[in-house]
mmCIF file of C-alpha atoms in Angstrom:
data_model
loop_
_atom_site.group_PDB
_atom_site.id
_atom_site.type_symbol
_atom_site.label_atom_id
_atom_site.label_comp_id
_atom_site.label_asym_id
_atom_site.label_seq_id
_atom_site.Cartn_x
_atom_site.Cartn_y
_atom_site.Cartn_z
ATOM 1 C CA UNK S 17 -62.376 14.852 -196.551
ATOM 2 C CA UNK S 18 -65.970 15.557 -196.100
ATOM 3 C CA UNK S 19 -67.717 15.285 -198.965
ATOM 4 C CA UNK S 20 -69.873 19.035 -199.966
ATOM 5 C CA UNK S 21 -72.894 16.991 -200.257
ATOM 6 C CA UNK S 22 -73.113 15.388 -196.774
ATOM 7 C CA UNK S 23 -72.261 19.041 -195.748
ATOM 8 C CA UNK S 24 -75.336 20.380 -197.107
ATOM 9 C CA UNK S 25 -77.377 17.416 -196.033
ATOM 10 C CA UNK S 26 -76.026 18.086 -192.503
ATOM 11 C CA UNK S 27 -76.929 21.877 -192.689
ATOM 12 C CA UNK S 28 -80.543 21.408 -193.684
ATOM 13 C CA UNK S 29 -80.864 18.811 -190.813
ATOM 14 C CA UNK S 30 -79.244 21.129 -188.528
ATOM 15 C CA UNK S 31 -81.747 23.688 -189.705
ATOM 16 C CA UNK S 32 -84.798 21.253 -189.887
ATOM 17 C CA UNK S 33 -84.226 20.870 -185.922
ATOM 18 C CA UNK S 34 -84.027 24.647 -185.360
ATOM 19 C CA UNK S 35 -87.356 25.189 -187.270
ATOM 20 C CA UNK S 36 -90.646 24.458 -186.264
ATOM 21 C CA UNK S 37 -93.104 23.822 -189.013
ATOM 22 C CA UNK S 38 -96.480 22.331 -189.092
ATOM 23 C CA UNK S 39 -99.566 22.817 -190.251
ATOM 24 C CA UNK S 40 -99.573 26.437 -188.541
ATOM 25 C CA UNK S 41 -96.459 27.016 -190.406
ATOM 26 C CA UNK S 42 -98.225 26.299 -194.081
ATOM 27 C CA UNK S 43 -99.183 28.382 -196.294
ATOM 28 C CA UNK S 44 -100.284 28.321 -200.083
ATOM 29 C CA UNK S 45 -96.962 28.417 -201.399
ATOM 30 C CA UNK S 46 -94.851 25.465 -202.179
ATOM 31 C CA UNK S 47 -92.886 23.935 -198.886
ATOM 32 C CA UNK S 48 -92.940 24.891 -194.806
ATOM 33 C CA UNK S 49 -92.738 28.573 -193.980
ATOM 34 C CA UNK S 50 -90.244 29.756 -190.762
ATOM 35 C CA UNK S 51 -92.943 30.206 -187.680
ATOM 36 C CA UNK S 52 -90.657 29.902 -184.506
ATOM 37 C CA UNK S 53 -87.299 29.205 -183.572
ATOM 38 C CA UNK S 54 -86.122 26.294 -180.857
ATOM 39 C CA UNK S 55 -82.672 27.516 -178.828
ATOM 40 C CA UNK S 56 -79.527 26.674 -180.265
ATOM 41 C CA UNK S 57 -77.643 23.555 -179.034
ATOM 42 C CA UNK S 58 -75.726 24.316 -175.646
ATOM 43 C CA UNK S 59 -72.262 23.128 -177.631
ATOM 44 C CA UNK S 60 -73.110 25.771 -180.331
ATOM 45 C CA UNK S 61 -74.017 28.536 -178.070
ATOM 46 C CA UNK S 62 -71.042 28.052 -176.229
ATOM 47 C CA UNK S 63 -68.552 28.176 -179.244
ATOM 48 C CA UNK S 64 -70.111 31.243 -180.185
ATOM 49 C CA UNK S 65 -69.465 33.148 -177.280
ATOM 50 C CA UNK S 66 -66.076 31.426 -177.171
ATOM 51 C CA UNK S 67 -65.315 33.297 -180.301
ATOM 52 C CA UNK S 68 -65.074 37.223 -178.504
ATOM 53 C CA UNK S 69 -62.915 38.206 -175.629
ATOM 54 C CA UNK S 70 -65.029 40.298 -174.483
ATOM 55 C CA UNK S 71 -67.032 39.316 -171.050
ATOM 56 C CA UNK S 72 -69.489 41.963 -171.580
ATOM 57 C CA UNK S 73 -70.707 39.617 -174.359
ATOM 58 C CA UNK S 74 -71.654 36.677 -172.707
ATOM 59 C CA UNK S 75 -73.866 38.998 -169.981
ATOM 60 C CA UNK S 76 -75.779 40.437 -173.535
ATOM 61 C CA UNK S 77 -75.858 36.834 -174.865
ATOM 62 C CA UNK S 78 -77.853 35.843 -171.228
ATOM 63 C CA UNK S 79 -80.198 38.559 -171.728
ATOM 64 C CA UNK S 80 -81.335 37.195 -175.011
ATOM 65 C CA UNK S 81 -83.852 34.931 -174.231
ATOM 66 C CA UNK S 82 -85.186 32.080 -171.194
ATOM 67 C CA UNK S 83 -83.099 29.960 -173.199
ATOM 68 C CA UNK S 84 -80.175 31.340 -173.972
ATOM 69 C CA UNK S 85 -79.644 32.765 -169.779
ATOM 70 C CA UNK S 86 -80.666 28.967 -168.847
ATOM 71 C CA UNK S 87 -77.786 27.623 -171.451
ATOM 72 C CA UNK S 88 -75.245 30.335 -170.006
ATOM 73 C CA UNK S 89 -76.057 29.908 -166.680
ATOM 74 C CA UNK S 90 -75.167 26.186 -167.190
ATOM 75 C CA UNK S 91 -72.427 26.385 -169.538
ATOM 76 C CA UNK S 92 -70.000 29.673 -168.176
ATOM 77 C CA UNK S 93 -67.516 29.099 -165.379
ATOM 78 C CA UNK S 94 -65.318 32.119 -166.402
ATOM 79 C CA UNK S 95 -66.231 35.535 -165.904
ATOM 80 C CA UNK S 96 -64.873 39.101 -165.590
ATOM 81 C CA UNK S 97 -66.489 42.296 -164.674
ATOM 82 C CA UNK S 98 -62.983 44.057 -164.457
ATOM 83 C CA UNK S 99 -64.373 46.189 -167.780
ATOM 84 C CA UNK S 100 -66.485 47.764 -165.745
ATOM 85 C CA UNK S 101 -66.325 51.234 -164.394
ATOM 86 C CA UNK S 102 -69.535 52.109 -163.186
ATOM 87 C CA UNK S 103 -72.273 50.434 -161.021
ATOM 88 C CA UNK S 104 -70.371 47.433 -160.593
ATOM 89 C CA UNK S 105 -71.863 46.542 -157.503
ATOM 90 C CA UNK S 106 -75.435 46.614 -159.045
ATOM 91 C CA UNK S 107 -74.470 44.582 -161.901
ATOM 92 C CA UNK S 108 -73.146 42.099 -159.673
ATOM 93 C CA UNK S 109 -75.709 41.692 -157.688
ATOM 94 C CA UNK S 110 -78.018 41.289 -160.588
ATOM 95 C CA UNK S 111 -76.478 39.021 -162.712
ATOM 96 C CA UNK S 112 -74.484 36.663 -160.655
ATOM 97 C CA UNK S 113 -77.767 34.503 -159.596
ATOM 98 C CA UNK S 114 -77.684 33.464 -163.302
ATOM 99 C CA UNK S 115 -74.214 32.079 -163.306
ATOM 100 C CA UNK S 116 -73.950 29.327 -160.848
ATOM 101 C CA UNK S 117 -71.442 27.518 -162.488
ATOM 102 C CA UNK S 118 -68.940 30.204 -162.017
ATOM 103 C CA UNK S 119 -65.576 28.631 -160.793
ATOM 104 C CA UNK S 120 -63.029 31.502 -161.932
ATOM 105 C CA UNK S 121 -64.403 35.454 -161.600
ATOM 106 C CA UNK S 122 -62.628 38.306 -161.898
ATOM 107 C CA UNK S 123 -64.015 41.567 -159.628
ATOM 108 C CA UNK S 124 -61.074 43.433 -159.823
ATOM 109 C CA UNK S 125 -61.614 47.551 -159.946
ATOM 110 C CA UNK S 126 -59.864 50.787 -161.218
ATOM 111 C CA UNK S 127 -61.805 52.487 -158.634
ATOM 112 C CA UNK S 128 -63.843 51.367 -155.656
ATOM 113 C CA UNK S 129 -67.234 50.320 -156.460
ATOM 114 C CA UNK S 130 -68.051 47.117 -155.251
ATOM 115 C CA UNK S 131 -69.600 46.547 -151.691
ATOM 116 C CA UNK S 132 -70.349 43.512 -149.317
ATOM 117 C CA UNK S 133 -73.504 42.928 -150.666
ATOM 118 C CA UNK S 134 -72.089 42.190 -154.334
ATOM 119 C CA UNK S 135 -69.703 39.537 -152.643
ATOM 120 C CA UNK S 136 -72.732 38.286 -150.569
ATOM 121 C CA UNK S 137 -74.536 37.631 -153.385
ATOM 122 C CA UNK S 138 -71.376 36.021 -155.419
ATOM 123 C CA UNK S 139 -71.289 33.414 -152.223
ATOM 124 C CA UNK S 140 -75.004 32.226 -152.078
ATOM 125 C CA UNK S 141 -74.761 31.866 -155.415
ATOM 126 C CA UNK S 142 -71.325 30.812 -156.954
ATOM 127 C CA UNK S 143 -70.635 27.270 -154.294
ATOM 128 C CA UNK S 144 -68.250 25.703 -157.378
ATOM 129 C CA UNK S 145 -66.228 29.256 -157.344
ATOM 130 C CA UNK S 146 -62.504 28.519 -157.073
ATOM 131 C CA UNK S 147 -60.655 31.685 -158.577
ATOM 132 C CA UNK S 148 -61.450 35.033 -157.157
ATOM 133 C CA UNK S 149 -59.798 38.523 -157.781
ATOM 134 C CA UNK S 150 -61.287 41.426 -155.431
ATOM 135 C CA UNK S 151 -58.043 43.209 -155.474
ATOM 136 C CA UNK S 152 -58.480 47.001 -154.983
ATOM 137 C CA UNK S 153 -62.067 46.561 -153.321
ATOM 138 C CA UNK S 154 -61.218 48.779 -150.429
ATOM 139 C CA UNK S 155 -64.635 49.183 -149.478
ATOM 140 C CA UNK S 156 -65.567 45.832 -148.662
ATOM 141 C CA UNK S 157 -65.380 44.765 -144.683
ATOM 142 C CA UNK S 158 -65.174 41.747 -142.676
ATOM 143 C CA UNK S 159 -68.293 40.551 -143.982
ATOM 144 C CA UNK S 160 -67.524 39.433 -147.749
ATOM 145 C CA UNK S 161 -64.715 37.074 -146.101
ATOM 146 C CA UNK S 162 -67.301 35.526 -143.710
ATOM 147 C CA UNK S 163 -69.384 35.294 -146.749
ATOM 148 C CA UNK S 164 -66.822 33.977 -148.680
ATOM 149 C CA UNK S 165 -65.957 31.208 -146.194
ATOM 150 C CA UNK S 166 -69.748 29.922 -145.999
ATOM 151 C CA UNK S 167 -70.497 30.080 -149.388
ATOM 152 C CA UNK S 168 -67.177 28.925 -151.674
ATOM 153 C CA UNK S 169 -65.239 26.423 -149.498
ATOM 154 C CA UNK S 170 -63.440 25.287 -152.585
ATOM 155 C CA UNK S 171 -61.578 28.442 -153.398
ATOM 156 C CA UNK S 172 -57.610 28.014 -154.845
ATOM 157 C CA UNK S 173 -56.813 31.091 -155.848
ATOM 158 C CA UNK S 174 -58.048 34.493 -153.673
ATOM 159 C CA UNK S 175 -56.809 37.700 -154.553
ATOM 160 C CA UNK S 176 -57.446 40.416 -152.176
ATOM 161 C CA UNK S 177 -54.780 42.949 -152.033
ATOM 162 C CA UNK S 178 -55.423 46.371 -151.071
ATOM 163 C CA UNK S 179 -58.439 45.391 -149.228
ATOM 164 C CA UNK S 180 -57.326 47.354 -145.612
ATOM 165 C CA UNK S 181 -60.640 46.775 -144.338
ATOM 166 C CA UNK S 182 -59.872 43.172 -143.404
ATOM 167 C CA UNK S 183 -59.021 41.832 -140.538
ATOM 168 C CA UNK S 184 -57.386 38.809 -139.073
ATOM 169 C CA UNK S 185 -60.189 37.357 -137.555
ATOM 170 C CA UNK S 186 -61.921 37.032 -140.614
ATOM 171 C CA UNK S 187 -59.216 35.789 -142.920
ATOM 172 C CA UNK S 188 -58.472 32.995 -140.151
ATOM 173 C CA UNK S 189 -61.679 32.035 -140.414
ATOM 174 C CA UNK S 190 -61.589 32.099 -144.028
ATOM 175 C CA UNK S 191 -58.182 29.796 -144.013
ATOM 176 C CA UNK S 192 -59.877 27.257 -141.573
ATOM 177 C CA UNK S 193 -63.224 26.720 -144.184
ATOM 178 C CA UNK S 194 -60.971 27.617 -147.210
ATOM 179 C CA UNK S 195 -58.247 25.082 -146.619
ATOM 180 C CA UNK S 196 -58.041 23.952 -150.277
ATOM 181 C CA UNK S 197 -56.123 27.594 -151.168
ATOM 182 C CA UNK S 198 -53.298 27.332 -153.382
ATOM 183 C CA UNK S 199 -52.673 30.594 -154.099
ATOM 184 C CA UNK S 200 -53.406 33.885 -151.746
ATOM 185 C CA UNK S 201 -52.545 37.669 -152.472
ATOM 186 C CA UNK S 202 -52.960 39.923 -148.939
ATOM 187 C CA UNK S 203 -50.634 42.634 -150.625
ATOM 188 C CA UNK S 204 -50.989 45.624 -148.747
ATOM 189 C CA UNK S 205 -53.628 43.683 -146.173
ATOM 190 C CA UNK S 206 -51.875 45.388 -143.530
ATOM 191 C CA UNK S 207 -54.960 44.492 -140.555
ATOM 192 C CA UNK S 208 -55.394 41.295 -141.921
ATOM 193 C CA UNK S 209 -51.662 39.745 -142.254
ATOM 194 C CA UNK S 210 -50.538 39.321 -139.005
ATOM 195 C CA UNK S 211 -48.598 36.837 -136.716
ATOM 196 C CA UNK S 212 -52.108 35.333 -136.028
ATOM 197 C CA UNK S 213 -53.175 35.159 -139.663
ATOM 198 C CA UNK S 214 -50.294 33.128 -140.958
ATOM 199 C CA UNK S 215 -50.190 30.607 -137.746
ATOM 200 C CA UNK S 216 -53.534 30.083 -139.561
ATOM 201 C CA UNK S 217 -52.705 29.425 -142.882
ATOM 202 C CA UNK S 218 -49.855 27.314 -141.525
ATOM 203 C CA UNK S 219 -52.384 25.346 -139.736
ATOM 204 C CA UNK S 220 -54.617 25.082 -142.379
ATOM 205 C CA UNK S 221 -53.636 25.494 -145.825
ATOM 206 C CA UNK S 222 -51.226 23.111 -145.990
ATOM 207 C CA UNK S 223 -51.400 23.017 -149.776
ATOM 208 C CA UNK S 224 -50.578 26.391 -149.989
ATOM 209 C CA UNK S 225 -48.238 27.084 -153.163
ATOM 210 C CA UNK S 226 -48.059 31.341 -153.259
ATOM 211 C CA UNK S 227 -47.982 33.964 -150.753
ATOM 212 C CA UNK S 228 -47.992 37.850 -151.421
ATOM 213 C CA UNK S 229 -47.413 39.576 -147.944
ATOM 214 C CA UNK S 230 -46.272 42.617 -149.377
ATOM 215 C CA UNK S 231 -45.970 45.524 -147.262
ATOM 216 C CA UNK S 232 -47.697 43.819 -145.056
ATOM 217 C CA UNK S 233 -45.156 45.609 -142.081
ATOM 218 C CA UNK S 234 -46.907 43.670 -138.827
ATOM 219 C CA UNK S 235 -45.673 40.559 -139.851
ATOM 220 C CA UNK S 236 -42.757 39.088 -137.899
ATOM 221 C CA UNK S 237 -40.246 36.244 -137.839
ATOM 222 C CA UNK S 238 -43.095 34.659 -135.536
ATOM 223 C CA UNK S 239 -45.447 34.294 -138.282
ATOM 224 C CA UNK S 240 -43.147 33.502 -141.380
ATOM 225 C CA UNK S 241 -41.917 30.452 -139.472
ATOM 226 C CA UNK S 242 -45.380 29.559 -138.518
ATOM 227 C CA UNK S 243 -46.263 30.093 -142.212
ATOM 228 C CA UNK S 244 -42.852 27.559 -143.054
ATOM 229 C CA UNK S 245 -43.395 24.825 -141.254
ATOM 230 C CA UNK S 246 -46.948 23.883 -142.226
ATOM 231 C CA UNK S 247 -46.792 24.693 -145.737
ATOM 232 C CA UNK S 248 -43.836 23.094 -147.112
ATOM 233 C CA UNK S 249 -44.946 23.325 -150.747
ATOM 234 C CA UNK S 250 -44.854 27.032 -150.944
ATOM 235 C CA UNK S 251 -43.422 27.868 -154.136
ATOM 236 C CA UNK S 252 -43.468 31.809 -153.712
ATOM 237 C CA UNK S 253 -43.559 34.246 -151.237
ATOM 238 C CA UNK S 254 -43.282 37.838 -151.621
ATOM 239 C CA UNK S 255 -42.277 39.578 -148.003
ATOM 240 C CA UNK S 256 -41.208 42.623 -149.777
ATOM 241 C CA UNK S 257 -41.737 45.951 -147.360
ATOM 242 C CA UNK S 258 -42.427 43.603 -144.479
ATOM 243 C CA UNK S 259 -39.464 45.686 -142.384
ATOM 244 C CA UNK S 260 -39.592 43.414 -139.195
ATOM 245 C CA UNK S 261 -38.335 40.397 -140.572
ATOM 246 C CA UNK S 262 -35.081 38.886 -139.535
ATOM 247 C CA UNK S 263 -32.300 36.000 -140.916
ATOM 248 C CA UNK S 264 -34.808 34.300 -138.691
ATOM 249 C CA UNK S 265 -37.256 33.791 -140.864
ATOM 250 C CA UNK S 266 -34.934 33.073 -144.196
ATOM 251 C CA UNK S 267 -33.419 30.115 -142.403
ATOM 252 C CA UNK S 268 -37.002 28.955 -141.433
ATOM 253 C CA UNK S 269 -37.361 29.186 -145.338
ATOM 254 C CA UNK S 270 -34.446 27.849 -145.975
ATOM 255 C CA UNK S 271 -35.170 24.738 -143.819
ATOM 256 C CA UNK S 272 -38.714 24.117 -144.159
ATOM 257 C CA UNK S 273 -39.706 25.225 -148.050
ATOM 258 C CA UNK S 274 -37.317 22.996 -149.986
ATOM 259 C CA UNK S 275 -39.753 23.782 -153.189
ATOM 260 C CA UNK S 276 -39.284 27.507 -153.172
ATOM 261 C CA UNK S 277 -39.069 29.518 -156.411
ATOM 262 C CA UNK S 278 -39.475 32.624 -155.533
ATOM 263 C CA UNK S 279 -38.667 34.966 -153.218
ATOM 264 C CA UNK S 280 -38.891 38.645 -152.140
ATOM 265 C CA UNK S 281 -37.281 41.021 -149.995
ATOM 266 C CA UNK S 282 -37.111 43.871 -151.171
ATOM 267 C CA UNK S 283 -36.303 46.911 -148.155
ATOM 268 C CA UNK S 284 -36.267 43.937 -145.385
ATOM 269 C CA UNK S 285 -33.010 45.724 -144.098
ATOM 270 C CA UNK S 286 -32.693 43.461 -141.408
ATOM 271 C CA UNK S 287 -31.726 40.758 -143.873
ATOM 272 C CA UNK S 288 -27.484 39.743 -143.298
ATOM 273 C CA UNK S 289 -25.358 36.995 -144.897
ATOM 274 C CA UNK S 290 -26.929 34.408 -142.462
ATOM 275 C CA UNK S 291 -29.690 34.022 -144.159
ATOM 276 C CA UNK S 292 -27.962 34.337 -147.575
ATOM 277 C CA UNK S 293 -25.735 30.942 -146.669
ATOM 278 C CA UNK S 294 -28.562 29.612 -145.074
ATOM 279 C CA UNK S 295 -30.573 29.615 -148.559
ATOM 280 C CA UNK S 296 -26.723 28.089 -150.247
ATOM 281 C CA UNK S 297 -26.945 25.753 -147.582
ATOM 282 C CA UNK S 298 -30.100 24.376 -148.147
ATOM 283 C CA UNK S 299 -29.235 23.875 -151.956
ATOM 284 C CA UNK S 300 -26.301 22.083 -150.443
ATOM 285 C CA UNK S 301 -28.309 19.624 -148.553
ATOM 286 C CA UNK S 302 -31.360 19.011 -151.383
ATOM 287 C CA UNK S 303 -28.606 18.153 -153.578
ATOM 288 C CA UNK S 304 -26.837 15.261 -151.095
ATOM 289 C CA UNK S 305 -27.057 11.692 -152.263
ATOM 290 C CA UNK S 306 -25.227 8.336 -153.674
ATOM 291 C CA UNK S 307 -23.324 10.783 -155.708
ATOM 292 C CA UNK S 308 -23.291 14.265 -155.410
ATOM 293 C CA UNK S 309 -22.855 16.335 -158.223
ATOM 294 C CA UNK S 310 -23.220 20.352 -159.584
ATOM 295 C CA UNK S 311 -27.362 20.857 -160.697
ATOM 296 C CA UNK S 312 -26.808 22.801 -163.451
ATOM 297 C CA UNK S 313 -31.338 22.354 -163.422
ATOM 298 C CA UNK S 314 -32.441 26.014 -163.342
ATOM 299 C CA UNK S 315 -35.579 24.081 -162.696
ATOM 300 C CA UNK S 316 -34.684 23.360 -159.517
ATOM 301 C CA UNK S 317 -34.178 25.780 -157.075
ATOM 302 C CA UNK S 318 -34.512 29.324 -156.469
ATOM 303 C CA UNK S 319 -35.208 31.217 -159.717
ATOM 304 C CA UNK S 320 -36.077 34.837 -158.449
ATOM 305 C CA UNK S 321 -34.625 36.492 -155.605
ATOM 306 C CA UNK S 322 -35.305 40.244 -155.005
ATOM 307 C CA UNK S 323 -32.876 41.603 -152.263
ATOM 308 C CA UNK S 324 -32.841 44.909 -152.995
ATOM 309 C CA UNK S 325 -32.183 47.841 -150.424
ATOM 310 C CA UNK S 326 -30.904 45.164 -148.569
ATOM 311 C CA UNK S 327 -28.093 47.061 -147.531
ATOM 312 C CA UNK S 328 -26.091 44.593 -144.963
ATOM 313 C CA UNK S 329 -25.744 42.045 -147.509
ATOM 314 C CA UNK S 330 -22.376 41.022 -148.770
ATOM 315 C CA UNK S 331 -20.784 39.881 -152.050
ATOM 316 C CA UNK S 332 -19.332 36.227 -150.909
ATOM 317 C CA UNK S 333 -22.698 35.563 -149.173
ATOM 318 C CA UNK S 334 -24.684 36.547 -152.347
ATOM 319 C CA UNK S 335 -22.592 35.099 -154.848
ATOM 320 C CA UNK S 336 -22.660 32.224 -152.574
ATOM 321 C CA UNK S 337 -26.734 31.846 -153.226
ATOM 322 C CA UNK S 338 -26.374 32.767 -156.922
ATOM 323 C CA UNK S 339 -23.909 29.900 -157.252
ATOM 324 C CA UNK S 340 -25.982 27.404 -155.838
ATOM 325 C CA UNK S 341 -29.111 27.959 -157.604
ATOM 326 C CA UNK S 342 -28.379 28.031 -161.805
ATOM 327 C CA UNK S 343 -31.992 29.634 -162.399
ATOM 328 C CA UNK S 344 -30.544 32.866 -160.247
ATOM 329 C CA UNK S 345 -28.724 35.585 -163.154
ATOM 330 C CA UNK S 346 -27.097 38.915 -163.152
ATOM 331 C CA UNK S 347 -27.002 38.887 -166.714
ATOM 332 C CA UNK S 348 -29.400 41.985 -168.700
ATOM 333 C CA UNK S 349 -30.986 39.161 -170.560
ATOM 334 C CA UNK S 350 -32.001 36.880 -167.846
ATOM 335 C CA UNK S 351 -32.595 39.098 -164.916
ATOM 336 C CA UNK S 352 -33.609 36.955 -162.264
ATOM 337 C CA UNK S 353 -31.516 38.398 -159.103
ATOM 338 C CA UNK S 354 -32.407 41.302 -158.730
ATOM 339 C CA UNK S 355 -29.955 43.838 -156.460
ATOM 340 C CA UNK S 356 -30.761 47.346 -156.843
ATOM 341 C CA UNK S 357 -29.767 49.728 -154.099
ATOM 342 C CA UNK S 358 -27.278 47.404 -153.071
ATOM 343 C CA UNK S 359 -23.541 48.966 -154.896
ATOM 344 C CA UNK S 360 -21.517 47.058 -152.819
ATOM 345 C CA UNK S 361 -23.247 43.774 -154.578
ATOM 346 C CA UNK S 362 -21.986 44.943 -158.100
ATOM 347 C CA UNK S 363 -19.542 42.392 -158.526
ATOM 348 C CA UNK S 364 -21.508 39.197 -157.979
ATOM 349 C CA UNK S 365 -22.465 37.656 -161.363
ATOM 350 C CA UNK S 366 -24.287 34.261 -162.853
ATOM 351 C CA UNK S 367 -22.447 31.413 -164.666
ATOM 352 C CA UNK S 368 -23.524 33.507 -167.593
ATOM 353 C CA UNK S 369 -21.295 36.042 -167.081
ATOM 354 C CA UNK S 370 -18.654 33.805 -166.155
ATOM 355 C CA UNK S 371 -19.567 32.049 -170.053
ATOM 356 C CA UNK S 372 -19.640 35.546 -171.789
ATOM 357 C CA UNK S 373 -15.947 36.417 -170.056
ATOM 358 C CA UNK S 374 -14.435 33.287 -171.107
ATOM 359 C CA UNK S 375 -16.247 33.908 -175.357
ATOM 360 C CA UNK S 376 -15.047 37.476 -175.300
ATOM 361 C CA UNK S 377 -19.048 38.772 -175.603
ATOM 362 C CA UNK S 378 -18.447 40.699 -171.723
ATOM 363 C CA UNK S 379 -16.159 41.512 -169.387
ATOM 364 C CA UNK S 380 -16.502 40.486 -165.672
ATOM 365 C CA UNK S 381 -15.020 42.001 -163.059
ATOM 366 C CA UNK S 382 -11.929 40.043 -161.216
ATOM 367 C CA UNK S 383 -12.341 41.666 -157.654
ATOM 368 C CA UNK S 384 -15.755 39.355 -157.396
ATOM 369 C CA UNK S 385 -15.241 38.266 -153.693
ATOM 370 C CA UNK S 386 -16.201 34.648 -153.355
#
């Protein structure tokens, strides 16, 4: 334990180094007088401003003094302006060339504000960035994703949904100078996603972990097995809305994404029990060895699959999935397969329900077809 005297010894040097005495700083009374103040430690400042959740802090904290916006400037790499309703675009543009260590910023909006020029100024400035949320900037155009492409080649995570403006000539060029993404939202991108776009980001984002083409209705079997075959560590992939889509593209899946987690297809009413036992298949053959066994690992596998409105489906073929992937329930508590608009799929069930029969804690129905 530290002792209270080398606590108070380390105070008044702490405070010895923060004062600036001399001469000047004399007067006739006993001992040095406080004349100026040097800026606090980098470490310190930064704890400070650790201490509050609120971003508008840090931006009030950079306004202090020369010292204080240099020791920011260095020190920040998160930043949100999501609080802000009102001249967001301004305030962008003003106070991004201070923060050039940014690597995760958050421009999402309640209502459009921000304009090319804001992103413009986030890429000349911000080269380390690697997060970015610009979801709901539909007033930005083609050229914040040029921009973007130039100026932060290390991005990971991009979040642009509802951005309509876009369109696939600029997001392919983003994907060929951007090929470190991880993580892409083009939810409701409905120009931008397109057969093109994702034979792009097959090409070359090979790292690729999450996809949200929601409602993205352009997009085609074409694409998705484009999209399957060069990015065979995709973990998610939301196609939810995207009406075209055929078994087609759930085999490609199936076949090419052995890592997959998640999955949505919500209204893709083309979907049929092919590409149900094509996703049980696939947990068939990941599973083949020296000795094959049962994975009870839920995590392994599929562990979210939204079919609803997916009308042609059947109960054997979808308990047929749910019984080859453990992290797939029915059950209230663990929701994970998720089948509404679909009666006919009433009586497929999890092991859990199977477990909660057999205790006495639920009853499941004994016309499940399987």
């Amino acid at each position: 334990m530290v002792s209270g005297r080398s606590q108070t010894g380390g105070l008044d040097i702490w405070f010895q180094t923060l004062m600036v005495s001399g001469e000047k700083g004399k007067s006739d009374k006993e001992g040095p007088i406080l004349s100026g103040w040097k800026d606090p430690p980098l470490e310190l400042l930064m704890r400070v401003v650790a201490l509050t959740d609120d971003p508008r802090m840090i931006i009030v904290a950079s306004g202090v003094c020369t010292g204080w916006r240099d020791a920011l400037c260095f020190g920040v790499t998160n930043l949100s302006f999501a609080w802000c309703n009102l001249n967001m675009n301004n305030l962008v543009q003003s106070l991004v060339p201070k923060f050039t260590k940014l690597e995760v910023l958050s421009l999402r909006q309640n209502r459009p504000q921000l304009e090319d020029s804001a992103v413009e100024a986030v890429a000349s400035n911000c080269h380390e960035l690697k997060d970015l949320d610009l979801s709901r900037s539909f007033r930005l155009s083609d050229r914040s994703l040029y921009a973007l492409a130039d100026g932060c080649p290390h991005l990971t995570r991009l979040n642009i949904s509802g951005c309509s403006n876009f369109s696939d000539s600029a997001l392919m060029h983003l994907t060929a100078c951007c090929n470190q993404l991880k993580y892409l939202n083009l939810c409701g991108c409905v120009r931008a996603a397109s057969d093109r776009a994702l034979q792009a980001i097959g090409q070359n984002c090979n790292q690729l972990q999450s996809l949200n083409l929601g409602w993205c209705e352009s997009v085609t079997d074409k694409g998705v097995i484009c999209l399957a075959s060069g990015c065979p560590d995709l973990r998610a992939l939301d196609l939810c809305g995207c009406i075209l889509i055929t078994d087609e593209s759930v085999i490609a899946l199936a076949n090419g994404c052995s890592r997959l987690r998640s999955l949505g297809l919500y209204y893709c009413q083309n979907i049929t029990d092919r590409a149900m036992y094509s996703l049980a298949n696939s947990r068939v053959r990941s599973k083949r060895g020296p000795t094959i066994r049962k994975s009870t690992d839920e995590k392994e596998g599929l562990s979210n699959l939204n079919i609803s409105q997916c009308t042609a489906l059947t109960p054997p073929a979808v308990q047929a999935v749910c019984d080859s992937f453990p992290g797939l329930h029915t059950c209230p508590e663990r929701h994970s397969l998720i089948i509404s608009g679909c009666l006919s799929l009433t009586s497929v069930h999890c092991a859990c329900g199977v477990q909660a029969h057999r205790t006495g804690r639920g009853i499941v129905p004994t016309n499940h077809a399987y």
